[in-house]
PDB file of C-alpha atoms in Angstrom:
ATOM      1  CA  ALA A 492     103.905-100.633  65.307  1.00 62.00           C
ATOM      2  CA  ASN A 493     107.514 -99.628  64.979  1.00 77.00           C
ATOM      3  CA  ASN A 494     110.390-102.037  64.529  1.00 84.00           C
ATOM      4  CA  VAL A 495     110.911-104.203  67.620  1.00 86.00           C
ATOM      5  CA  THR A 496     114.416-105.216  66.743  1.00 88.00           C
ATOM      6  CA  ASN A 497     116.895-105.302  63.842  1.00 90.00           C
ATOM      7  CA  ILE A 498     118.325-108.706  62.688  1.00 93.00           C
ATOM      8  CA  SER A 499     119.540-110.334  59.561  1.00 94.00           C
ATOM      9  CA  TRP A 500     117.169-112.602  57.601  1.00 93.00           C
ATOM     10  CA  GLU A 501     119.945-115.203  57.727  1.00 91.00           C
ATOM     11  CA  ASN A 502     123.684-114.944  58.150  1.00 86.00           C
ATOM     12  CA  THR A 503     125.099-116.312  54.869  1.00 86.00           C
ATOM     13  CA  CYS A 504     123.297-114.217  52.226  1.00 89.00           C
ATOM     14  CA  SER A 505     122.448-117.465  50.483  1.00 90.00           C
ATOM     15  CA  SER A 506     118.723-118.135  51.276  1.00 91.00           C
ATOM     16  CA  SER A 507     115.523-116.275  51.224  1.00 92.00           C
ATOM     17  CA  ASP A 508     113.477-119.206  52.400  1.00 92.00           C
ATOM     18  CA  TYR A 509     111.377-117.843  55.293  1.00 94.00           C
ATOM     19  CA  SER A 510     110.571-121.298  56.633  1.00 94.00           C
ATOM     20  CA  ILE A 511     114.190-121.856  57.778  1.00 94.00           C
ATOM     21  CA  SER A 512     115.057-118.149  58.299  1.00 95.00           C
ATOM     22  CA  GLN A 513     116.579-116.654  61.417  1.00 95.00           C
ATOM     23  CA  VAL A 514     113.721-114.102  61.373  1.00 96.00           C
ATOM     24  CA  ARG A 515     111.125-116.822  61.710  1.00 96.00           C
ATOM     25  CA  LYS A 516     112.992-118.431  64.540  1.00 96.00           C
ATOM     26  CA  TRP A 517     113.344-115.170  66.369  1.00 94.00           C
ATOM     27  CA  LEU A 518     109.655-114.211  66.012  1.00 95.00           C
ATOM     28  CA  ASN A 519     108.261-117.524  67.280  1.00 93.00           C
ATOM     29  CA  ASN A 520     110.992-118.448  69.841  1.00 93.00           C
ATOM     30  CA  GLU A 521     112.032-115.065  71.216  1.00 90.00           C
ATOM     31  CA  PHE A 522     109.316-112.549  70.537  1.00 90.00           C
ATOM     32  CA  LEU A 523     106.129-114.601  71.017  1.00 91.00           C
ATOM     33  CA  PRO A 524     106.958-115.795  74.610  1.00 87.00           C
ATOM     34  CA  LYS A 525     107.379-112.135  75.651  1.00 82.00           C
ATOM     35  CA  LEU A 526     103.784-111.241  74.753  1.00 80.00           C
ATOM     36  CA  GLN A 527     101.576-111.143  77.880  1.00 68.00           C
ATOM     37  CA  ASN A 528      98.807-113.767  77.718  1.00 71.00           C
ATOM     38  CA  HIS A 529      99.812-114.848  74.223  1.00 75.00           C
ATOM     39  CA  ASN A 530      98.192-118.233  74.574  1.00 80.00           C
ATOM     40  CA  GLU A 531      94.868-116.639  75.112  1.00 80.00           C
ATOM     41  CA  ILE A 532      95.196-113.767  72.687  1.00 82.00           C
ATOM     42  CA  VAL A 533      97.196-114.964  69.663  1.00 88.00           C
ATOM     43  CA  VAL A 534      96.027-117.728  67.330  1.00 91.00           C
ATOM     44  CA  SER A 535      98.022-119.679  64.756  1.00 94.00           C
ATOM     45  CA  ALA A 536      97.648-118.477  61.208  1.00 93.00           C
ATOM     46  CA  SER A 537      98.816-119.368  57.714  1.00 93.00           C
ATOM     47  CA  TRP A 538     101.556-116.896  56.744  1.00 94.00           C
ATOM     48  CA  ASP A 539     102.263-116.511  53.012  1.00 90.00           C
ATOM     49  CA  TYR A 540     105.962-116.171  51.929  1.00 90.00           C
ATOM     50  CA  THR A 541     105.462-116.652  48.230  1.00 87.00           C
ATOM     51  CA  SER A 542     108.278-115.169  46.128  1.00 84.00           C
ATOM     52  CA  ASP A 543     107.458-112.072  44.046  1.00 82.00           C
ATOM     53  CA  ASP A 544     109.495-110.378  41.304  1.00 76.00           C
ATOM     54  CA  THR A 545     107.624-107.064  41.472  1.00 74.00           C
ATOM     55  CA  ALA A 546     106.425-104.808  44.207  1.00 67.00           C
ATOM     56  CA  ASP A 547     103.086-103.933  42.661  1.00 65.00           C
ATOM     57  CA  ASP A 548      99.388-104.506  43.376  1.00 66.00           C
ATOM     58  CA  THR A 549      99.323-107.968  41.810  1.00 71.00           C
ATOM     59  CA  LYS A 550      98.921-110.663  44.447  1.00 74.00           C
ATOM     60  CA  PRO A 551     101.302-113.538  43.682  1.00 73.00           C
ATOM     61  CA  SER A 552      99.804-117.065  43.520  1.00 77.00           C
ATOM     62  CA  ARG A 553     100.227-118.534  46.953  1.00 74.00           C
ATOM     63  CA  THR A 554     102.765-121.291  46.731  1.00 82.00           C
ATOM     64  CA  ASN A 555     104.739-121.109  50.055  1.00 88.00           C
ATOM     65  CA  TYR A 556     103.284-120.738  53.571  1.00 90.00           C
ATOM     66  CA  VAL A 557     103.942-121.670  57.181  1.00 95.00           C
ATOM     67  CA  ASP A 558     101.537-122.015  60.126  1.00 96.00           C
ATOM     68  CA  ASP A 559     102.781-119.951  63.062  1.00 96.00           C
ATOM     69  CA  LYS A 560     101.483-117.597  65.740  1.00 95.00           C
ATOM     70  CA  VAL A 561     103.761-114.739  64.550  1.00 95.00           C
ATOM     71  CA  GLY A 562     104.610-113.616  61.060  1.00 96.00           C
ATOM     72  CA  MET A 563     105.167-110.409  59.135  1.00 95.00           C
ATOM     73  CA  LEU A 564     103.502-108.471  56.379  1.00 92.00           C
ATOM     74  CA  THR A 565     104.099-109.320  52.734  1.00 92.00           C
ATOM     75  CA  SER A 566     105.226-106.711  50.190  1.00 91.00           C
ATOM     76  CA  TYR A 567     101.801-107.080  48.489  1.00 89.00           C
ATOM     77  CA  GLU A 568      99.978-106.328  51.807  1.00 90.00           C
ATOM     78  CA  TYR A 569     102.174-103.262  52.372  1.00 91.00           C
ATOM     79  CA  GLY A 570     101.327-101.969  48.863  1.00 90.00           C
ATOM     80  CA  LYS A 571      97.581-102.605  49.375  1.00 87.00           C
ATOM     81  CA  THR A 572      97.607-100.372  52.482  1.00 87.00           C
ATOM     82  CA  GLY A 573      98.935 -97.408  50.481  1.00 89.00           C
ATOM     83  CA  GLY A 574     102.669 -98.239  50.424  1.00 89.00           C
ATOM     84  CA  GLY A 575     104.889 -95.196  50.914  1.00 91.00           C
ATOM     85  CA  ASN A 576     101.763 -93.065  51.298  1.00 91.00           C
ATOM     86  CA  GLY A 577      99.942 -95.404  53.742  1.00 87.00           C
ATOM     87  CA  PHE A 578      99.860 -95.688  57.442  1.00 84.00           C
ATOM     88  CA  LEU A 579     102.440 -98.516  57.488  1.00 87.00           C
ATOM     89  CA  ASN A 580     105.160 -96.211  56.259  1.00 88.00           C
ATOM     90  CA  VAL A 581     106.873 -95.317  59.592  1.00 85.00           C
ATOM     91  CA  ARG A 582     110.201 -94.076  58.031  1.00 88.00           C
ATOM     92  CA  TYR A 583     112.173 -97.080  59.179  1.00 90.00           C
ATOM     93  CA  ILE A 584     113.831 -99.825  57.221  1.00 95.00           C
ATOM     94  CA  TRP A 585     112.169-103.195  57.759  1.00 95.00           C
ATOM     95  CA  TRP A 586     111.843-106.677  56.275  1.00 96.00           C
ATOM     96  CA  THR A 587     108.709-107.943  54.634  1.00 94.00           C
ATOM     97  CA  MET A 588     108.014-111.693  54.481  1.00 93.00           C
ATOM     98  CA  THR A 589     108.303-111.743  50.697  1.00 92.00           C
ATOM     99  CA  PRO A 590     111.395-113.222  48.968  1.00 92.00           C
ATOM    100  CA  TYR A 591     112.431-111.386  45.762  1.00 91.00           C
ATOM    101  CA  GLY A 592     112.200-113.575  42.649  1.00 80.00           C
ATOM    102  CA  GLY A 593     114.283-116.722  42.499  1.00 71.00           C
ATOM    103  CA  ASN A 594     117.452-115.377  44.176  1.00 80.00           C
ATOM    104  CA  SER A 595     118.420-115.024  47.770  1.00 88.00           C
ATOM    105  CA  ASN A 596     117.086-111.432  48.245  1.00 93.00           C
ATOM    106  CA  VAL A 597     114.023-110.291  50.183  1.00 94.00           C
ATOM    107  CA  TRP A 598     111.767-107.332  49.835  1.00 94.00           C
ATOM    108  CA  GLN A 599     112.418-104.656  52.383  1.00 95.00           C
ATOM    109  CA  ILE A 600     110.657-101.322  53.059  1.00 95.00           C
ATOM    110  CA  GLY A 601     113.045 -98.425  52.951  1.00 95.00           C
ATOM    111  CA  GLY A 602     113.091 -95.341  55.154  1.00 93.00           C
ATOM    112  CA  ASP A 603     111.471 -93.378  52.344  1.00 94.00           C
ATOM    113  CA  GLY A 604     108.579 -95.997  52.175  1.00 94.00           C
ATOM    114  CA  GLY A 605     109.703 -97.583  48.911  1.00 94.00           C
ATOM    115  CA  GLN A 606     110.053-101.292  48.389  1.00 93.00           C
ATOM    116  CA  TYR A 607     113.523-102.587  47.607  1.00 94.00           C
ATOM    117  CA  SER A 608     115.184-105.971  47.111  1.00 93.00           C
ATOM    118  CA  ASN A 609     118.047-106.538  49.526  1.00 93.00           C
ATOM    119  CA  VAL A 610     120.487-109.337  50.559  1.00 94.00           C
ATOM    120  CA  THR A 611     119.380-111.455  53.480  1.00 93.00           C
ATOM    121  CA  CYS A 612     122.526-111.019  55.636  1.00 93.00           C
ATOM    122  CA  ASP A 613     122.025-107.229  56.152  1.00 92.00           C
ATOM    123  CA  PRO A 614     120.179-106.459  59.434  1.00 93.00           C
ATOM    124  CA  ARG A 615     116.770-104.789  59.021  1.00 94.00           C
ATOM    125  CA  GLY A 616     113.885-104.006  61.213  1.00 93.00           C
ATOM    126  CA  ILE A 617     111.336-106.571  62.287  1.00 94.00           C
ATOM    127  CA  ARG A 618     107.604-105.608  62.597  1.00 93.00           C
ATOM    128  CA  PRO A 619     105.765-108.648  63.927  1.00 92.00           C
ATOM    129  CA  SER A 620     102.179-109.361  62.945  1.00 91.00           C
ATOM    130  CA  ILE A 621      99.749-111.504  64.847  1.00 90.00           C
ATOM    131  CA  VAL A 622      96.220-112.791  64.402  1.00 89.00           C
ATOM    132  CA  VAL A 623      94.082-112.039  67.475  1.00 84.00           C
ATOM    133  CA  SER A 624      91.678-114.651  68.741  1.00 85.00           C
ATOM    134  CA  PRO A 625      88.051-113.919  67.749  1.00 84.00           C
ATOM    135  CA  THR A 626      87.080-114.521  71.443  1.00 83.00           C
ATOM    136  CA  ILE A 627      89.052-111.455  72.643  1.00 79.00           C
ATOM    137  CA  SER A 628      86.934-108.493  73.652  1.00 77.00           C
ATOM    138  CA  LEU A 629      87.852-104.891  72.841  1.00 74.00           C
ATOM    139  CA  ASN A 630      87.608-102.077  75.393  1.00 71.00           C
ATOM    140  CA  ASP A 631      87.660 -99.153  72.955  1.00 74.00           C
ATOM    141  CA  GLY A 632      88.753 -97.836  69.542  1.00 78.00           C
ATOM    142  CA  THR A 633      87.566 -97.849  65.950  1.00 81.00           C
ATOM    143  CA  GLY A 634      90.639 -99.549  64.467  1.00 74.00           C
ATOM    144  CA  THR A 635      92.050 -96.416  62.776  1.00 73.00           C
ATOM    145  CA  LYS A 636      95.544 -94.969  63.253  1.00 67.00           C
ATOM    146  CA  ALA A 637      94.078 -92.106  65.295  1.00 74.00           C
ATOM    147  CA  ASP A 638      91.871 -94.367  67.358  1.00 77.00           C
ATOM    148  CA  PRO A 639      93.350 -97.837  67.503  1.00 74.00           C
ATOM    149  CA  TYR A 640      91.606-100.851  69.070  1.00 74.00           C
ATOM    150  CA  ILE A 641      92.356-101.446  72.708  1.00 72.00           C
ATOM    151  CA  ILE A 642      92.215-105.042  73.825  1.00 72.00           C
ATOM    152  CA  ASN A 643      90.507-105.776  77.105  1.00 66.00           C
ATOM    153  CA  GLY A 644      93.209-105.702  79.828  1.00 59.00           C
ATOM    154  CA  ASP A 645      95.650-103.546  77.967  1.00 57.00           C
ATOM    155  CA  LYS A 646      97.041-100.633  79.986  1.00 54.00           C
ATOM    156  CA  GLU A 647      97.655 -97.314  78.295  1.00 55.00           C
ATOM    157  CA  VAL A 648      99.992 -95.782  80.847  1.00 55.00           C
ATOM    158  CA  ALA A 649     101.547 -97.073  84.088  1.00 55.00           C
ATOM    159  CA  ASN A 650     100.151 -95.936  87.432  1.00 59.00           C
ATOM    160  CA  LYS A 651     102.175 -93.437  89.432  1.00 61.00           C
ATOM    161  CA  ASN A 652     105.097 -95.014  91.294  1.00 62.00           C
ATOM    162  CA  GLU A 653     104.611 -98.400  89.438  1.00 65.00           C
ATOM    163  CA  LEU A 654     107.943-100.134  89.006  1.00 66.00           C
ATOM    164  CA  LEU A 655     109.249-100.606  85.485  1.00 63.00           C
ATOM    165  CA  ASN A 656     109.993-104.280  86.066  1.00 63.00           C
ATOM    166  CA  THR A 657     106.249-104.825  86.527  1.00 65.00           C
ATOM    167  CA  ARG A 658     105.486-103.647  82.980  1.00 63.00           C
ATOM    168  CA  ILE A 659     105.539-105.637  79.761  1.00 61.00           C
ATOM    169  CA  SER A 660     106.495-105.118  76.107  1.00 58.00           C
ATOM    170  CA  GLY A 661     103.916-103.026  74.303  1.00 63.00           C
ATOM    171  CA  GLU A 662     102.763-100.966  77.324  1.00 66.00           C
ATOM    172  CA  TYR A 663     103.614 -97.247  77.700  1.00 68.00           C
ATOM    173  CA  ILE A 664     105.481 -95.252  80.298  1.00 68.00           C
ATOM    174  CA  ASN A 665     105.846 -91.513  80.905  1.00 66.00           C
ATOM    175  CA  PHE A 666     109.376 -90.248  81.580  1.00 64.00           C
ATOM    176  CA  ASN A 667     110.147 -86.522  81.735  1.00 65.00           C
ATOM    177  CA  ASN A 668     106.596 -85.788  80.379  1.00 67.00           C
ATOM    178  CA  VAL A 669     107.326 -87.817  77.250  1.00 68.00           C
ATOM    179  CA  LYS A 670     105.384 -91.028  76.492  1.00 67.00           C
ATOM    180  CA  TYR A 671     107.469 -94.075  75.544  1.00 66.00           C
ATOM    181  CA  ARG A 672     106.491 -97.536  74.443  1.00 64.00           C
ATOM    182  CA  ILE A 673     108.262-100.531  76.002  1.00 66.00           C
ATOM    183  CA  MET A 674     109.836-102.794  73.362  1.00 54.00           C
TER     184      MET A 674
END
């Protein structure tokens, strides 16, 4: 998914602690309630925000985590999916959940797909991640970029003459023969 918003990790540039971050509050207090049927679809998960000094393929020992319904990817997970050459490189700048070392910086993904340490008071993109309930049925898809899973009840495109205010975040609309996703 693309960035759904751009916000600062926190306002003072003094903390990279995800558990008290503005990003965590926004994800779970602002974003989550906007998801249709989130109580039936999204389950709570343990999100790892362990600090890491390097953006490589070595998974840091898990020392910091929170239990939430919404989180974000770590720099390690981004690297394991191919990093700048993988499908998660969407050419936008966005935060990972991984603090950089012992200072107040956090790993971000750059527009070129590289991983960079940045101060927490700069606004960056947010790409929420969720864990879907194992009881949810899928309509279609193989789980690839070209053929993503479609959750039962998800609409691909609005019906003709359907009002925009009846649509929800994540659904698609056609406007002037161009397909747009509602964010």
